[in-house]
Short mmCIF file of C-alpha atoms in Angstrom, two decimals:
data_model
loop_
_atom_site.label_atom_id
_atom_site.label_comp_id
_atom_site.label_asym_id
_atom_site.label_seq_id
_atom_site.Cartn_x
_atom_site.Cartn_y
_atom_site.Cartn_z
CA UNK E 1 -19.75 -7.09 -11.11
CA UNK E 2 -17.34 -4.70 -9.72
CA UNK E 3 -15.90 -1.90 -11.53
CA UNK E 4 -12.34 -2.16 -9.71
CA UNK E 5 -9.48 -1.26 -12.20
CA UNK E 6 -6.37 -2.85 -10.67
CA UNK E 7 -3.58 -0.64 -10.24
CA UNK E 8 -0.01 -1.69 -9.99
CA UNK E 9 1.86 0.40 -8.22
CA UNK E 10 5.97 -0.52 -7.47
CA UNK E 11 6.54 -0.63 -4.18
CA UNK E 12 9.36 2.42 -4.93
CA UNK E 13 6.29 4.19 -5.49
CA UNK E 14 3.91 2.83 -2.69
CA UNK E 15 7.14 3.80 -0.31
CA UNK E 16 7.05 7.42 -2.18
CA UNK E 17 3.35 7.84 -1.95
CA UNK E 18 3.33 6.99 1.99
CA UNK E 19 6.40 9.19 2.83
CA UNK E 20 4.79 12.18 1.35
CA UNK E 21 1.41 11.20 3.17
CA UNK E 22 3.32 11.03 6.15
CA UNK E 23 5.17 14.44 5.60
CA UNK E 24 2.13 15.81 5.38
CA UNK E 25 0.53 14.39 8.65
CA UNK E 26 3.74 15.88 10.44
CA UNK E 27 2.67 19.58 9.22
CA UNK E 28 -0.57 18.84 10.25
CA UNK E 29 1.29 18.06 13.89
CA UNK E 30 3.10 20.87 13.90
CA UNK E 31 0.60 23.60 13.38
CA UNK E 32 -1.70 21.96 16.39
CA UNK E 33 -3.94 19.63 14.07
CA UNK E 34 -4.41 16.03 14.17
CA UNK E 35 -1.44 14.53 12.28
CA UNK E 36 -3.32 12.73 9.10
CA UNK E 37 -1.94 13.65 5.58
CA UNK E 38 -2.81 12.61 2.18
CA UNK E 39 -1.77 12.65 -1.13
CA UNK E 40 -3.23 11.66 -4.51
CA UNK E 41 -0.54 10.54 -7.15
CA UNK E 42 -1.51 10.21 -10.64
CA UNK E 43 1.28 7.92 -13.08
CA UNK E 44 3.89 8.11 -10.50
CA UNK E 45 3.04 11.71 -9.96
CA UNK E 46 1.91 13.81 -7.08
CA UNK E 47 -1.21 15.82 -7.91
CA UNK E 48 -3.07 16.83 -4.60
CA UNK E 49 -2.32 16.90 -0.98
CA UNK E 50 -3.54 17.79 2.09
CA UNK E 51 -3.41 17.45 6.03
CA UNK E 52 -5.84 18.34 8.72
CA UNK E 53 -7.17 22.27 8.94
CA UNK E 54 -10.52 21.61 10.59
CA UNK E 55 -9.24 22.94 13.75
CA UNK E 56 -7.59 26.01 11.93
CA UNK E 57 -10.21 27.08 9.56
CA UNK E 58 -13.03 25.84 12.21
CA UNK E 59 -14.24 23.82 8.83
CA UNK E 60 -15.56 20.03 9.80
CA UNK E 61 -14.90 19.08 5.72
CA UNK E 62 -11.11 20.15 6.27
CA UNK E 63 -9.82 16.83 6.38
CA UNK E 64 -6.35 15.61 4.17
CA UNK E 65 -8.34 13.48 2.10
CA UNK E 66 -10.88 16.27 1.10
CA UNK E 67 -7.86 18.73 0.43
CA UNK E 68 -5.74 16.05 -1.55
CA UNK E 69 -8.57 15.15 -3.46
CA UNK E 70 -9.74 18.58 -4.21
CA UNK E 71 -6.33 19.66 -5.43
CA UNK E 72 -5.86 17.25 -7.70
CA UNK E 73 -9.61 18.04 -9.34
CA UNK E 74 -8.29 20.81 -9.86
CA UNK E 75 -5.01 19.77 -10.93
CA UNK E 76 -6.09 17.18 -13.61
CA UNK E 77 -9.04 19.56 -14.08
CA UNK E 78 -11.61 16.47 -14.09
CA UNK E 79 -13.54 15.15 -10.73
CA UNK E 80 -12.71 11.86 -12.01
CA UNK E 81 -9.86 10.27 -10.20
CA UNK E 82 -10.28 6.62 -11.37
CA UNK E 83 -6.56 6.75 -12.35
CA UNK E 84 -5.25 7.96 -9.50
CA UNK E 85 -4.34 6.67 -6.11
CA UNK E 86 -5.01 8.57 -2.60
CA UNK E 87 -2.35 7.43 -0.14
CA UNK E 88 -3.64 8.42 3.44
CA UNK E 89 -1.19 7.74 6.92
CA UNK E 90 -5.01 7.00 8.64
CA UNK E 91 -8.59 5.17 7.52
CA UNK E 92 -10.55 6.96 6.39
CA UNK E 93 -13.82 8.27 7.60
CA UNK E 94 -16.96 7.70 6.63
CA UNK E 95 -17.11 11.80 5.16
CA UNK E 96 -13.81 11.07 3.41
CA UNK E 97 -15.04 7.41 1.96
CA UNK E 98 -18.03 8.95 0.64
CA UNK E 99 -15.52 11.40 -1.10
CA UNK E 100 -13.53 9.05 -2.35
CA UNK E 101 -16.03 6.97 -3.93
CA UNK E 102 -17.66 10.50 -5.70
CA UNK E 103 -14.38 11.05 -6.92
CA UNK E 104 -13.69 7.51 -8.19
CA UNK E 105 -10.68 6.99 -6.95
CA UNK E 106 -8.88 4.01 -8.39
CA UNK E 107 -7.02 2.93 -5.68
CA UNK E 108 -6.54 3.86 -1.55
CA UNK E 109 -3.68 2.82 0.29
CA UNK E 110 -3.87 3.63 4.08
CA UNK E 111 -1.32 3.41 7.26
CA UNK E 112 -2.71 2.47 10.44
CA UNK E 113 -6.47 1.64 10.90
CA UNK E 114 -9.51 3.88 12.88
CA UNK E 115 -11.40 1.71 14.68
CA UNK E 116 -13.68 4.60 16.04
CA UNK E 117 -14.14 6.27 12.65
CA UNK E 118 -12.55 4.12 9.70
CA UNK E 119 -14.61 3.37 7.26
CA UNK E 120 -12.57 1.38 5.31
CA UNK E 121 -12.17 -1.70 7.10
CA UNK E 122 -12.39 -0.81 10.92
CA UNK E 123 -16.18 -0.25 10.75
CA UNK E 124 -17.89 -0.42 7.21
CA UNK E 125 -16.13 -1.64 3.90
CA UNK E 126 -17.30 1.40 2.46
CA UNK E 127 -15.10 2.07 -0.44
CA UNK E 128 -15.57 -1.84 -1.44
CA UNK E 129 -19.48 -2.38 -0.86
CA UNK E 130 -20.60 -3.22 -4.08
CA UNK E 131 -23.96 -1.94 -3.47
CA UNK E 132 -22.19 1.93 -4.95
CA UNK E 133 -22.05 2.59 -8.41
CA UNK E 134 -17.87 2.47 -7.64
CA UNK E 135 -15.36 0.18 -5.79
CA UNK E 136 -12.27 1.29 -4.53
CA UNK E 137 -8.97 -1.18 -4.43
CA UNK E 138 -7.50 -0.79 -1.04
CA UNK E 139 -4.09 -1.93 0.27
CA UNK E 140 -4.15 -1.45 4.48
CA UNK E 141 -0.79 -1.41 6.38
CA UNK E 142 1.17 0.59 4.86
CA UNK E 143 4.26 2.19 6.43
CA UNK E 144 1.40 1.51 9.80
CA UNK E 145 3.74 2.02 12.51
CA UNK E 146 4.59 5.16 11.62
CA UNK E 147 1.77 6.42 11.08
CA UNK E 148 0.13 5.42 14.23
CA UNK E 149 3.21 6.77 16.21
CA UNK E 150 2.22 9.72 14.81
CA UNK E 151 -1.20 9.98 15.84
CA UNK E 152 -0.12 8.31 20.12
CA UNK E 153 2.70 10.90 20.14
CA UNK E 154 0.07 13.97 19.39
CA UNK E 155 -2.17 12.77 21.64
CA UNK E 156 -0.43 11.71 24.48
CA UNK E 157 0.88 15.83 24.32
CA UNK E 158 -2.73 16.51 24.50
CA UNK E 159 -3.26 14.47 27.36
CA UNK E 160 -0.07 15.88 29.15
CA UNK E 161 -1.27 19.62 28.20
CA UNK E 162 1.39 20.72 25.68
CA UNK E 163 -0.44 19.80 22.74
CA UNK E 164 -3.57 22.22 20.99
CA UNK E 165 -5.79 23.06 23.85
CA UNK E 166 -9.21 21.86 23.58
CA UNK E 167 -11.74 24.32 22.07
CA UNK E 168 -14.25 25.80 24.42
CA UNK E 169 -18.09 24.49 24.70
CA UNK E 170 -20.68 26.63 24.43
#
């Protein structure tokens, strides 16, 4: 028996909840990081959000949905987000799925799919396996092209060599 609460979101607010997801992916961009962005609203409001800073703070758990979700902890001061919704411009990975099911997160919606790391659909069905002691209702597609454009137009500057140099190996 699944534990799914279902959610209903307008789609005023889905469009809301993406945009900001998406403005936050484009700071992300702009300071050199991989363009993902996240935010968790909570009755129509936002109450965490985050973008990429692994690269910045040299921190492998910097990732929007870790920062998003962490804010609004701390914001609703309860780890229990089964009220809440984490809107995310990419699928998440399988660190950020584990996340979200700790957290309880009610509901994900997500932009474009991963299929080398997304854990929500790409790969795994992580966040709807109901072998965990929480599901996770998930709406895929939203506001996708965007967010995809995103992610081919910071990588194709990479490939060109005006994007974030690569770090150096050791």
């Amino acid at each position: 028996m699944s534990n799914r609460q279902s959610i209903e979101l307008t789609d005023d607010q889905i469009d809301f909840g993406m945009r900001e997801a998406l403005a936050q992916a484009r700071i992300a961009g702009s300071v050199g990081e991989v363009p993902i962005g996240a935010v968790v609203m909570h009755e129509g409001q936002i109450v965490g959000r985050g973008y990429n800073l692994r690269e910045h703070a040299q921190d492998a758990t910097l990732h929007a949905e870790i920062m998003a979700i962490s804010e609004a902890n701390h914001t609703l001061k309860t780890w229990r987000l089964s009220d809440c919704q984490l809107f995310v411009t990419i699928e998440p990975c399988p660190m950020c799925s584990g996340a979200i099911i700790n957290a309880r997160v009610g509901a994900v919606y997500f932009g474009a799919r991963d299929p080398k790391a997304g854990t929500v659909r790409s790969l795994y069905q992580l966040l709807e396996d109901g072998r965990f002691n929480h599901q996770v209702e998930v709406h895929e597609g939203i506001m996708a092209e965007a967010a995809s454009g995103l992610m081919q137009t910071f990588f194709k500057a990479i490939r060109l060599g005006r994007g974030k140099p690569k770090p150096r190996q050791h």
